Every structure is written in C-alpha cells, then in structure tokens.
Coordinates of C-alpha atoms and ligand atoms in Angstrom, one line a residue:
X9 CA 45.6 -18.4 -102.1
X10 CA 48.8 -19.7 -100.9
X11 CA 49.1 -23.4 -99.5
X12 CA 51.7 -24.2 -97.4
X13 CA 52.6 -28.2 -96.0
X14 CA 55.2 -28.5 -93.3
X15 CA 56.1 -32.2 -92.9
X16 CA 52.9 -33.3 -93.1
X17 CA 51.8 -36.9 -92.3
X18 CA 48.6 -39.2 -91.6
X19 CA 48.4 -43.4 -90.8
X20 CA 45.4 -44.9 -90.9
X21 CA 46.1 -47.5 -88.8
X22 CA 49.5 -49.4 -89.5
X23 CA 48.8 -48.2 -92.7
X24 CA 51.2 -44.7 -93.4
X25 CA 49.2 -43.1 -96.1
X26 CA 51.2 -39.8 -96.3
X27 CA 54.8 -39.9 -94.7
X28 CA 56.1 -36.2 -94.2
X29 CA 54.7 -33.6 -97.1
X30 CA 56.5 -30.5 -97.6
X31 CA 54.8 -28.6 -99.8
X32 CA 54.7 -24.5 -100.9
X33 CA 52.0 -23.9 -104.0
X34 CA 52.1 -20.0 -104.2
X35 CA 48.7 -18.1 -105.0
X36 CA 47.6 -18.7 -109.1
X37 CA 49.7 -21.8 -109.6
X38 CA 47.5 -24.7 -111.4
X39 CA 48.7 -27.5 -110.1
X40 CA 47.7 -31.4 -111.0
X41 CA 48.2 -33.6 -108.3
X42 CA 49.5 -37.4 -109.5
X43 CA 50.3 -40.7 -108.4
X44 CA 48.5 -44.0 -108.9
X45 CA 45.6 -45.5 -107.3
X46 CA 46.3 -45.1 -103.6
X47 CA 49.1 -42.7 -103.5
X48 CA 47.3 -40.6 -101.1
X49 CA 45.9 -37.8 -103.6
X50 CA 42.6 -37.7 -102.0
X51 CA 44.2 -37.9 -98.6
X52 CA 46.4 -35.0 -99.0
X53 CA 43.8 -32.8 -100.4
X54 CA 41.4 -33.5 -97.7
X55 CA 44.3 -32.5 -95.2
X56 CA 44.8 -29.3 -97.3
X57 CA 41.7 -28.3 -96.5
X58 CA 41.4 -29.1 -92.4
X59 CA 38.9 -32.0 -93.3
X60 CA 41.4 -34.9 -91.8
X61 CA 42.8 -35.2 -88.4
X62 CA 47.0 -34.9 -89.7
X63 CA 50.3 -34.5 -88.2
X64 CA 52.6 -31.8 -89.4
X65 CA 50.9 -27.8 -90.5
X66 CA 49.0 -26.7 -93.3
X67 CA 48.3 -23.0 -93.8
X68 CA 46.8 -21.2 -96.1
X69 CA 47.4 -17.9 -96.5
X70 CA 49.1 -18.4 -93.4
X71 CA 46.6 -19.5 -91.2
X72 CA 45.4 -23.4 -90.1
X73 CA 41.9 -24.5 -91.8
X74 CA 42.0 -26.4 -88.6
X75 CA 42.0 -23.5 -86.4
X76 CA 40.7 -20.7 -88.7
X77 CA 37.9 -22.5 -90.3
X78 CA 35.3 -20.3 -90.6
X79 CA 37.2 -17.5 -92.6
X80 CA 39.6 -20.3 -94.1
X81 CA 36.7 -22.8 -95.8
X82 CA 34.8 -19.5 -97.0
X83 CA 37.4 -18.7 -99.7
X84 CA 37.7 -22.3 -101.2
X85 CA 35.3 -25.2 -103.0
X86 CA 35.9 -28.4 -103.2
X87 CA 34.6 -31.1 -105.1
X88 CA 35.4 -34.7 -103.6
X89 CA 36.3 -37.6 -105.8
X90 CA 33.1 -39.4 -104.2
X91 CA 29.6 -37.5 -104.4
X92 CA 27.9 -37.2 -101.2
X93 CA 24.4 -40.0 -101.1
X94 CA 22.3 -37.2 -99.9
X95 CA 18.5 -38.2 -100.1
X96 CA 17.6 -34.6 -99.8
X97 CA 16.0 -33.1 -103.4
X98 CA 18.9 -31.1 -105.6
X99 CA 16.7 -28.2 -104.6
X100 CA 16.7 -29.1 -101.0
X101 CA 20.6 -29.5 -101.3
X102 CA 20.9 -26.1 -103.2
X103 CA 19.2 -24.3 -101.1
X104 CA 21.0 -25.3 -98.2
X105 CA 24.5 -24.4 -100.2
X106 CA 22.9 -20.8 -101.1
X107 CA 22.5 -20.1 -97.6
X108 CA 25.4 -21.4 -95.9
X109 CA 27.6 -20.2 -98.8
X110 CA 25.8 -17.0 -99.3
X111 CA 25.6 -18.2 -103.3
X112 CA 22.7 -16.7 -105.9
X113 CA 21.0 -19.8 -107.1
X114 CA 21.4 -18.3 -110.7
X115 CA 24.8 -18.6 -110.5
X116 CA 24.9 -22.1 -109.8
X117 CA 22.1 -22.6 -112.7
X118 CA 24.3 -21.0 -115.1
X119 CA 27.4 -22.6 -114.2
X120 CA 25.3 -26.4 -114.4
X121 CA 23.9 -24.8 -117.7
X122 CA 27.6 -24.6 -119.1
X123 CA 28.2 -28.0 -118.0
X124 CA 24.7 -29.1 -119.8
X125 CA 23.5 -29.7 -116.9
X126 CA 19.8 -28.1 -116.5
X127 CA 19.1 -27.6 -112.9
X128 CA 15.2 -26.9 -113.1
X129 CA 14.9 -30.3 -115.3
X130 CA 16.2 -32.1 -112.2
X131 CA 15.4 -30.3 -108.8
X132 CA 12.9 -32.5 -107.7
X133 CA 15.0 -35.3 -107.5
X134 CA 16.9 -37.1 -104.9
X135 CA 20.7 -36.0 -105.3
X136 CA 21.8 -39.4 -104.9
X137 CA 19.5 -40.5 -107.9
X138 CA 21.8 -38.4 -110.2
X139 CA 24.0 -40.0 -112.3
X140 CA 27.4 -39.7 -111.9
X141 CA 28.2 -37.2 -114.6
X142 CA 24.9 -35.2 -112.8
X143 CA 26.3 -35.4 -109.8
X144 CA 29.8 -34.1 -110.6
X145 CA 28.7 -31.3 -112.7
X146 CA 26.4 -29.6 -109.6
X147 CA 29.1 -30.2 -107.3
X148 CA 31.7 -28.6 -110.0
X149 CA 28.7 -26.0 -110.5
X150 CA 28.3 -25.0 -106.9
X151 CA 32.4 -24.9 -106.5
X152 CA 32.3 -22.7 -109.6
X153 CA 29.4 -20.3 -108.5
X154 CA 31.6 -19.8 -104.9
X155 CA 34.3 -17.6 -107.0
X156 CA 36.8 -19.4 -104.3
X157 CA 40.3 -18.7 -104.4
X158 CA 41.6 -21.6 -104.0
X159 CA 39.4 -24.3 -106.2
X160 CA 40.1 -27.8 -105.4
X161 CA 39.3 -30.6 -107.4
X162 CA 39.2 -34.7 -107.0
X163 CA 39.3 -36.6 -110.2
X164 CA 37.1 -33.9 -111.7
X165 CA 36.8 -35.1 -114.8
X166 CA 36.6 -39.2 -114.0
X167 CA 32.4 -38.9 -114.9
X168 CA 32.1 -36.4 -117.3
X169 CA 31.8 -37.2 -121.1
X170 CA 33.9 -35.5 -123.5
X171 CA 32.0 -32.2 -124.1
X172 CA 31.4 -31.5 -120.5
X173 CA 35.1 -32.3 -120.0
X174 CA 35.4 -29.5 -122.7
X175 CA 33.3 -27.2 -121.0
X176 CA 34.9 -27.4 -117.7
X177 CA 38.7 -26.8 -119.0
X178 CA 36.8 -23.6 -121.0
X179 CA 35.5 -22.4 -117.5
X180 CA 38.7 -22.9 -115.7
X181 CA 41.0 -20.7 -118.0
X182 CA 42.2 -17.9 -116.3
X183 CA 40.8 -15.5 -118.6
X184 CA 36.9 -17.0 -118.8
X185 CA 35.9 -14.8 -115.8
X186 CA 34.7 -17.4 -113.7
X187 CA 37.5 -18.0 -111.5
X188 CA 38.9 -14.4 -109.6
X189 CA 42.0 -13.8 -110.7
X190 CA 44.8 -15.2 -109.1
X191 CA 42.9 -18.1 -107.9
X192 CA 44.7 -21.3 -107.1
X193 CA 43.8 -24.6 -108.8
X194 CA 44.6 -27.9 -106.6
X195 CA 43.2 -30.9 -109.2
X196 CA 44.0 -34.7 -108.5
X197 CA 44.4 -37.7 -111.2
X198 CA 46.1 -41.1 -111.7
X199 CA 46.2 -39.6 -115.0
X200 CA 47.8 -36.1 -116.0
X201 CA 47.0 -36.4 -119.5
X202 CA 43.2 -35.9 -117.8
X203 CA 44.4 -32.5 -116.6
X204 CA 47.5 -31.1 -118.7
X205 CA 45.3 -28.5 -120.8
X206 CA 44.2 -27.2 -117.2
X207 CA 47.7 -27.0 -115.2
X208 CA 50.9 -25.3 -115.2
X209 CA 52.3 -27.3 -112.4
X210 CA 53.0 -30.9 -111.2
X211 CA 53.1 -32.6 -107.8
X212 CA 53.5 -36.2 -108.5
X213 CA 53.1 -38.3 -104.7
X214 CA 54.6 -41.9 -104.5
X215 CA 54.9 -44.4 -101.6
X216 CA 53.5 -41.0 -99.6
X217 CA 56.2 -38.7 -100.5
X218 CA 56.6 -36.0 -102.7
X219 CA 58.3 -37.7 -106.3
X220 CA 58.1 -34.5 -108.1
X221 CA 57.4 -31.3 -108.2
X222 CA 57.8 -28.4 -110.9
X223 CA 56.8 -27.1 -113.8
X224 CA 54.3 -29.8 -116.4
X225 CA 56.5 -29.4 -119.3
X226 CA 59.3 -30.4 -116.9
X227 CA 57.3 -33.4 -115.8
X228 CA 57.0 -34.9 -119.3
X229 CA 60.7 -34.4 -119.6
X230 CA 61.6 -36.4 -116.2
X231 CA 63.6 -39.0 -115.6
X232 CA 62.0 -42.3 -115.1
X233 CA 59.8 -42.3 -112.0
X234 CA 58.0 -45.1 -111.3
X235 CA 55.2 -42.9 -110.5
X236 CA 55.0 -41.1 -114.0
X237 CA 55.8 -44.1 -115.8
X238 CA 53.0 -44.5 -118.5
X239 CA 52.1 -40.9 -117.7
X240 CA 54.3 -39.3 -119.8
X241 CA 53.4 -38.0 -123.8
X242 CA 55.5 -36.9 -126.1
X243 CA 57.0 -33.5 -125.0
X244 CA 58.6 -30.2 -124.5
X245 CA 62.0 -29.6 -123.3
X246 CA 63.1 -31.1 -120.0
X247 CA 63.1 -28.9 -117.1
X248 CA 63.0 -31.3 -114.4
X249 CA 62.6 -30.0 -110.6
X250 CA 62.5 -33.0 -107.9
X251 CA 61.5 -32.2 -104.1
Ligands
ATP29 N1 39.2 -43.4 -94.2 C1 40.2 -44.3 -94.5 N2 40.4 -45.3 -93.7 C2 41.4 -46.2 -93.9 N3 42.2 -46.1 -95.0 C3 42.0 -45.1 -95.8 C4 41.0 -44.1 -95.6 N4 41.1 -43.2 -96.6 C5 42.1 -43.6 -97.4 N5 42.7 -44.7 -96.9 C6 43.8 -45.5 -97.5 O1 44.8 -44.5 -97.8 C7 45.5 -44.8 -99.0 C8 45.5 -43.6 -99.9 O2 44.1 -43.4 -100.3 P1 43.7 -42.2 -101.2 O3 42.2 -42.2 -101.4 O4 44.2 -40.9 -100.6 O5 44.4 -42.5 -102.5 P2 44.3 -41.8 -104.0 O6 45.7 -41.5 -104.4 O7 43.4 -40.7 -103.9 O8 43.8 -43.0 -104.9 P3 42.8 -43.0 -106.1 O9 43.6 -42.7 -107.4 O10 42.3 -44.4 -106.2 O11 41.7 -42.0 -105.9 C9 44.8 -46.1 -99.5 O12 45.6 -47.2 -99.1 C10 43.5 -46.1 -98.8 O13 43.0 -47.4 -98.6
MG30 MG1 41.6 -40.4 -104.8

C-alpha cells in the first residue's frame, strides 16, 4: 500500500505536535520511523491511519482513511505503542476481532504460538491482566493473522524479550510468507538500532518535521542531526537523502 502525506499537521492545544508532513512511502518500502521521546511518532502514525482529527491529506492508495474507512482500515493492522485495558477475556477480545476482521482464530493461535505466546493457556483471562510482553505479542498476533498490506507498528519490540524480538523480525521478512507480498511496513522507535534488521528505509521526525528521509544505510552515514545523534552505529557508505 502506498501512503501519501500532504502537509500534514496537528496542535494539541498550543502545543504543535506535527508542523506540515510531506510524506510519499511507495507500496513494499520498510520503513522505521525515528525521533526521540515526543517527536510525534505515535502522532503521525495514528494520522496515517484516519485515527486523529489532522490538518493537511493522507491517502492511501489514493483514498482518505478518513473518508474511505471501511475499505481503507480493512487492508491494514496496527498495533499501538499502548495496549488497550480491556476487561473483556482474551477470548472475549478475540472473538470479537475474528468477526469484525473476518480472521480464523487458528491463525491468530499460530502466529501467538511463534511469538511463544500460547493462546489456550491464557483465554480466560482479562486482557488487561496480561503482561506487557503478553499483551504485545496478541496484538502483534492479531495484526499478523490480518495478512494487511500495510502493517503498522508502535515501538513493537519495547516489551518483548530477546527471543520473541527474534521471532518477530523472522515473521516480518519478506520471504517468511506471513506478510503478502508487497506489503508496506510503517514501524516507530526512539531507537533504530531496535528496528535496522527489519527496515530498508528511514523517516527520522524532529521538532515536528521531517529530518530525514532515505535509504537506512544512508541514515548511518548522515551528517550530524540532532535527531540521530546517538542513533547512529558503525556503518555502510553514506548515501544521505534529506526532505
Ligand atoms: N492526546 C494528546 N493530548 C495532548 N497532547 C498529546 C496527545 N498525544 C500526544 N500529545 C503530545 O504530542 C507530543 C508527541 O507525542 P507522541 O506520542 O506522538 O510522541 P512520540 O514520538 O511517539 O514519543 P515516544 O517516543 O515517547 O513514544 C508530545 O508532546 C505529547 O505530549
Ligand atoms: Mg510514541
């Protein structure tokens, strides 16, 4: 799926969280979105995806999540940096997801079960009971199981240990089957080194605006950014790209 910004820009308040986005992320690019704690990662993807009342025009695929929604929000997941406190049962939650999402429970079992997660073991319980790690890896099962063409992902990896982190990067590569092919990875961090082995693409967001975007090699290679300061490993060729 294609995702196209035009100038787009949200306050809350006095507060100007995202100050004019111009943005173009053709379909099958795997993009990490950085910039420090409060850059307006979440922000921006929850604009992407006709969840936040913006200024300015997303489309994706050419049309407005905000006007198309129905067709729009059936070809993408999301999983939000900030699980839901539902105090429904995991099965009351997934059964609710099946329905509306048209899903086969088994799918969402096996995706949990790559993510160690055993979904029998814990569908009597609250969802808001989980832990954190739980929690994240049925919401990352559920997006999974959707096949969505545009997969979008807050801080996926902040509560997952390291073989579940594994796990996830594994079920993400293009050529594990579990995406379709083509599909369009939108991931945010503070930290890329969290996401390099997943993208192919950097959109780095500072003070609201758009500090860099191109290739991830060319990111490493950058000159100094305030946002990417501390960000960057040691790396590949420049290539640098700014917009
Ligand atoms: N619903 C809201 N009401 C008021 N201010 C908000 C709201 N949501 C976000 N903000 C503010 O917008 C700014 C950007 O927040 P956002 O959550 O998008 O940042 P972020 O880059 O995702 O940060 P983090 O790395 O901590 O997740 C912050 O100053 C935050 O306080
Ligand atoms: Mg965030």
């Amino acid at each position: 799926m294609r995702i196209e910004l035009r100038q787009v820009a949200k306050r809350f308040g006095r507060t100007r969280v995202l100050k004019g986005i111009d943005l173009v992320i053709p379909p099958g690019r795997r993009v990490a979105l950085v910039g420090p704690n409060g850059s307006g990662k979440s922000t921006l993807l929850r604009a992407v995806i006709g969840l936040l009342d913006c200024t300015g025009q997303v489309l994706l695929d050419g049309r407005s999540p905000y006007e198309n929604r129905v067709e729009v929000v059936r070809q993408l997941a999301y999983v939000p940096q900030v699980a839901p406190q539902l105090s429904a049962t995991v099965a009351e939650v997934l059964g609710l997801v099946t329905l509306t999402r048209g899903l086969e429970p088994s799918a969402i079992a096996d995706a949990a079960r790559q993510l160690e997660l055993d979904v029998a073991e814990v569908k009597r319980r609250p969802f808001r009971n989980l832990s954190g790690g739980m929690k994240q890896k049925l919401l990352i099962a559920i997006a999974l199981a959707a096949r969505p063409s545009l997969l979008l992902m807050d801080e996926p990896t902040a509560s997952l240990d390291a073989r579940a982190r594994d796990r996830l990067f594994a079920l993400c590569e293009p050529g594990a089957g579990v995406l379709p092919g083509g599909a369009t990875l939108l991931l945010c961090s503070h930290r890329l080194e969290e996401l390099r082995q997943l993208v192919d693409h950097v959109v780095a967001l500072e003070d609201g605006k758009v500090a860099f975007d191109g290739p991830a090699r060319g990111f490493f290679g950058a000159p100094a950014l305030s946002v990417i300061e501390g960000q960057r490993g040691s790396s590949p060729p420049p290539e640098p790209r700014h917009g």
